[in-house]
XYZ file of C-alpha atoms in Angstrom:
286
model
C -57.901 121.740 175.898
C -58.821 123.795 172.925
C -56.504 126.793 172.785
C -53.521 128.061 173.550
C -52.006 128.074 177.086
C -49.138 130.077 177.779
C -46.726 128.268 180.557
C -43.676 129.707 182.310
C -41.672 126.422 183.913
C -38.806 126.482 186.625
C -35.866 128.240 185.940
C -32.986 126.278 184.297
C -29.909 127.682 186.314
C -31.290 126.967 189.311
C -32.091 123.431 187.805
C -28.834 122.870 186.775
C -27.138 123.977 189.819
C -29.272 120.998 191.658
C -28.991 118.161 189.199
C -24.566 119.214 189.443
C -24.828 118.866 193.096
C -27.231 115.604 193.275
C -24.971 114.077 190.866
C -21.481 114.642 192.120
C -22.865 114.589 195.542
C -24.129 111.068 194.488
C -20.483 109.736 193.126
C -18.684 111.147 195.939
C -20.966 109.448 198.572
C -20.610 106.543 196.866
C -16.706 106.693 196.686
C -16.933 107.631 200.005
C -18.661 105.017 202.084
C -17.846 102.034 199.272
C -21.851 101.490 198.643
C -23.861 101.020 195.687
C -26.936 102.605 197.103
C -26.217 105.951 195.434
C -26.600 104.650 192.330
C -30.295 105.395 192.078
C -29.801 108.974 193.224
C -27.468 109.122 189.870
C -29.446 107.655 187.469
C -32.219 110.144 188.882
C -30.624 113.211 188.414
C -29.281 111.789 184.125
C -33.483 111.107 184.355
C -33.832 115.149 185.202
C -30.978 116.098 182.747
C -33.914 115.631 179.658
C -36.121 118.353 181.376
C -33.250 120.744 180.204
C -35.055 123.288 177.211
C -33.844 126.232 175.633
C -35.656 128.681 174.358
C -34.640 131.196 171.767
C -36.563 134.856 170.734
C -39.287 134.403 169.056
C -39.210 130.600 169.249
C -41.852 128.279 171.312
C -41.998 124.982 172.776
C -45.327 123.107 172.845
C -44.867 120.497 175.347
C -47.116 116.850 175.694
C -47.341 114.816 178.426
C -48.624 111.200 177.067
C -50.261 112.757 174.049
C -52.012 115.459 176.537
C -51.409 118.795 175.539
C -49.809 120.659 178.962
C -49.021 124.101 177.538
C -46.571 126.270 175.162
C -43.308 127.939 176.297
C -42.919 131.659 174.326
C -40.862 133.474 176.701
C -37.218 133.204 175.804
C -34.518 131.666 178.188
C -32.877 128.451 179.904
C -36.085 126.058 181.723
C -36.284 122.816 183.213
C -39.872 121.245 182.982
C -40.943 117.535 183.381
C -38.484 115.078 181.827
C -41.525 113.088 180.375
C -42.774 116.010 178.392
C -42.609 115.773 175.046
C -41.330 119.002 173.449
C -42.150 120.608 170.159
C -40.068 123.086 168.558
C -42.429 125.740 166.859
C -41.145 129.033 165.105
C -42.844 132.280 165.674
C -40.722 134.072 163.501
C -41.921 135.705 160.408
C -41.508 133.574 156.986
C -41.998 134.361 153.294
C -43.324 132.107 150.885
C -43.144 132.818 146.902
C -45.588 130.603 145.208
C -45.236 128.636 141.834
C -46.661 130.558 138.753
C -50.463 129.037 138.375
C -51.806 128.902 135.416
C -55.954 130.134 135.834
C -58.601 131.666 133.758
C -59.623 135.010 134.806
C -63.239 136.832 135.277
C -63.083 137.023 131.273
C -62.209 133.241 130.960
C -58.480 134.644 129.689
C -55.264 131.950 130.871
C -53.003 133.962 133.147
C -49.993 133.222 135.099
C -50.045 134.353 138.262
C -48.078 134.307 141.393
C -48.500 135.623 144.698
C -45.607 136.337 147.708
C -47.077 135.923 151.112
C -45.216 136.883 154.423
C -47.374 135.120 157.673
C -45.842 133.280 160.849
C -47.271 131.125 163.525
C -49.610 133.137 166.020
C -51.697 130.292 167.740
C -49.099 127.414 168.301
C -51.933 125.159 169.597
C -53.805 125.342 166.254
C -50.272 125.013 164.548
C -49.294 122.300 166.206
C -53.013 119.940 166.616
C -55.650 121.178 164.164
C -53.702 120.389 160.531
C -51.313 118.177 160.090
C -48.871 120.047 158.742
C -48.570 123.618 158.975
C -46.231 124.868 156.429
C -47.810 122.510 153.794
C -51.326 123.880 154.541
C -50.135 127.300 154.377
C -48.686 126.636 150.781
C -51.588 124.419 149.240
C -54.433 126.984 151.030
C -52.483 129.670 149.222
C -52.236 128.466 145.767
C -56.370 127.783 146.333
C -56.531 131.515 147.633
C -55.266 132.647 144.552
C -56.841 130.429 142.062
C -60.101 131.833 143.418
C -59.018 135.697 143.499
C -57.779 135.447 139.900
C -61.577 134.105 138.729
C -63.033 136.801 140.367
C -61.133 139.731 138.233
C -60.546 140.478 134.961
C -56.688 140.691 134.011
C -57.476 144.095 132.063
C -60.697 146.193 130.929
C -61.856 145.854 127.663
C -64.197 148.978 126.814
C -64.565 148.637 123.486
C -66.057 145.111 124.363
C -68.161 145.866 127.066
C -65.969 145.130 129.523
C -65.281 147.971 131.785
C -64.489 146.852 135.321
C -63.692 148.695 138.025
C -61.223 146.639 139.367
C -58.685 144.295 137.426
C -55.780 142.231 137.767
C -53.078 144.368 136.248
C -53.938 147.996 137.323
C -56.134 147.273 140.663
C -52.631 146.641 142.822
C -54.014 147.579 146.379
C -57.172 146.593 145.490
C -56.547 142.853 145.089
C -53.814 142.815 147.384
C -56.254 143.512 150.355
C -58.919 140.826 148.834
C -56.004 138.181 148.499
C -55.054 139.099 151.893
C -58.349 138.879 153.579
C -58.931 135.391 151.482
C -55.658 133.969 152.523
C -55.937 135.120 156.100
C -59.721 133.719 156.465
C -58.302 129.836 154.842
C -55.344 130.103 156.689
C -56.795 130.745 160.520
C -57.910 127.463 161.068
C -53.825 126.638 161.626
C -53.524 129.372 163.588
C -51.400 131.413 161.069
C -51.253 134.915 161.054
C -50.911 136.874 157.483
C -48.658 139.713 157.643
C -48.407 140.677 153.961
C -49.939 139.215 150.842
C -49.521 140.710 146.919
C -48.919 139.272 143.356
C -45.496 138.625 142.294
C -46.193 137.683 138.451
C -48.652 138.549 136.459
C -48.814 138.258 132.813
C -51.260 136.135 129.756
C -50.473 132.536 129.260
C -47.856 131.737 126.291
C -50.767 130.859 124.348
C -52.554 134.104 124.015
C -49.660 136.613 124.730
C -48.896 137.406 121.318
C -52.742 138.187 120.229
C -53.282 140.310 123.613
C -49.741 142.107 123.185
C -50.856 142.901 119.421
C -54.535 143.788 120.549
C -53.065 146.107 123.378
C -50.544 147.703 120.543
C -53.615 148.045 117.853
C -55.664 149.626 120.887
C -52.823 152.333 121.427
C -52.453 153.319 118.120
C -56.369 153.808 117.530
C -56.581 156.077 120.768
C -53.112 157.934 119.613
C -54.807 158.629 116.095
C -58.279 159.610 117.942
C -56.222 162.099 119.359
C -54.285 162.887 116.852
C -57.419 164.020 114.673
C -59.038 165.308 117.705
C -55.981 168.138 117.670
C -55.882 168.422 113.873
C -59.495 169.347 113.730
C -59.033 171.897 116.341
C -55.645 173.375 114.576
C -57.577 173.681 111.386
C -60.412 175.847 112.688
C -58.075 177.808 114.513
C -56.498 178.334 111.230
C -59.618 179.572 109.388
C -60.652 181.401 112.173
C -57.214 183.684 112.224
C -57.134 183.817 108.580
C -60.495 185.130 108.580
C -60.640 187.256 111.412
C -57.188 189.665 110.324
C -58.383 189.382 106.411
C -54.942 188.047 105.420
C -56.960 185.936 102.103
C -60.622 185.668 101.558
C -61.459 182.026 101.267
C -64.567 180.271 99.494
C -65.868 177.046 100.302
C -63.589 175.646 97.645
C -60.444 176.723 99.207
C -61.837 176.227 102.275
C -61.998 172.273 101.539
C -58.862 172.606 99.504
C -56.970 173.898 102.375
C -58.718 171.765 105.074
C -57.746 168.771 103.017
C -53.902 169.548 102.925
C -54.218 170.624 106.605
C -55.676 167.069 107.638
C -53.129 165.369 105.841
C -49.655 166.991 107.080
C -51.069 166.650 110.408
C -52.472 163.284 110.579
C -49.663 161.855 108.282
C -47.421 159.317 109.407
C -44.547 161.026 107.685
C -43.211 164.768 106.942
C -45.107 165.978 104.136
C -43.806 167.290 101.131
C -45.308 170.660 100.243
C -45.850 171.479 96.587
C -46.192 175.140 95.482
C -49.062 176.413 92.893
C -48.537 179.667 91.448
C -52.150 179.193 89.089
C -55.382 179.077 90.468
C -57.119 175.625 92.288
C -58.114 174.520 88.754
C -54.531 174.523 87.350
């Protein structure tokens, strides 16, 4: 037997109703006619009173007989089945597991910590139960190699101005990697016959170690695209400038004034702080 087989046993009321009436029946004869023999007709029916399961919703009983695998109750509800079995409580129900923060290098050989939440239950019970030894510990150890492996394979952020332009990362790529760590988990984690409902990163940030210098390098980034834009508009204010002044003849402006004014233009806009204008009533060379 090398799969699953899905067993419906005798019905427990009925059961019940049987091993009552043997058993009474069996003390009253015996109180009766004042003879021993029922005795064995007692300890019979306490022998059937271990073939009494229970099965809750979305619960499962794989049952053994001598080490041989017989079958696996799913089906909720009261059963009787062979006192000898040996029954194994199983849980189909869903479960969540939030892994420890790992500390791995990423595509770029950068430490991250990184964390994953995983939501998966039990979907082959034979696999469960026979083919790893135990289930819930290979679901958390095939994780944390699942992720290990997806955080190698991406870099935690593109880097442009190094060369480094990726199309998917860590830290911006959320669906993207949560479908790869999904399939990766899913693929490790079917030899136990686990099923993986949902799988995404709970943490994600650098390692102690280089946080500061990527924090700074992020903030130093920023401001170098905020100024690129910042002189990207100033240019295009100043020409519009020139152009208007030009265009209703308000001043006629040589190339000297033209730099002159360009040059205070370029400074109150690109400045850092409010500029304070000074007023010259002479010419540009006083």
């Amino acid at each position: 037997m090398k799969e699953e087989k899905i067993i419906v046993p005798a019905n427990g009321y009925f059961m019940l109703f049987l091993f009552l009436l043997v058993f009474f029946g069996s003390i009253a004869t015996m109180i009766t006619l004042k003879t021993p023999w029922p005795i064995i007709t007692i300890v019979l029916s306490l022998v059937m009173a271990f073939g009494f399961v229970m099965v809750q919703p979305n619960g499962s009983r794989v049952l053994l007989l001598f080490g041989k695998y017989v079958g696996t109750i799913k089906k909720n509800g009261f059963y009787w089945v062979n006192p000898f079995y040996t029954k194994k409580k199983i849980s189909l129900r869903a479960s969540n597991f939030d892994s420890e923060r790992l500390k791995v290098n990423d595509k770029l050989g950068n430490p991250v910590m990184i964390s994953t939440i995983l939501v998966w239950r039990v979907q082959d019970t034979y696999k469960a139960a026979f083919d790893v030894d135990n289930y819930e510990n290979f679901v958390r150890v095939q994780t944390d190699a699942a992720v290990r492996k997806l955080a190698s394979m991406y870099p935690y952020d593109n880097f442009a101005d190094e060369g480094h332009d990726e199309d998917i990362t860590l830290r911006s790529s959320v669906n993207e990697v949560s479908e790869a760590l999904e399939k990766e988990i899913d693929e490790r984690l079917s030899i136990a016959g686990i099923e993986v409902l949902e799988a995404r990163i709970g943490y994600l940030a650098y390692a102690q170690e280089i946080a500061n210098a990527m924090l700074k390098r992020q903030q130093a980034t920023a401001i170098v695209a905020a100024r690129h834009k910042i002189v990207q508009g100033a240019v295009s204010m100043v020409e519009m400038a020139i152009e208007e002044l030009n265009k209703n003849e308000i001043v006629e402006l040589d190339e000297e004034r033209k730099a002159a004014m360009v040059s205070n233009l370029m400074v109150v806009l690109c400045g850092d702080k409010e500029a304070a204008p000074v007023v010259n009533t002479g010419t540009l060379s006083h």
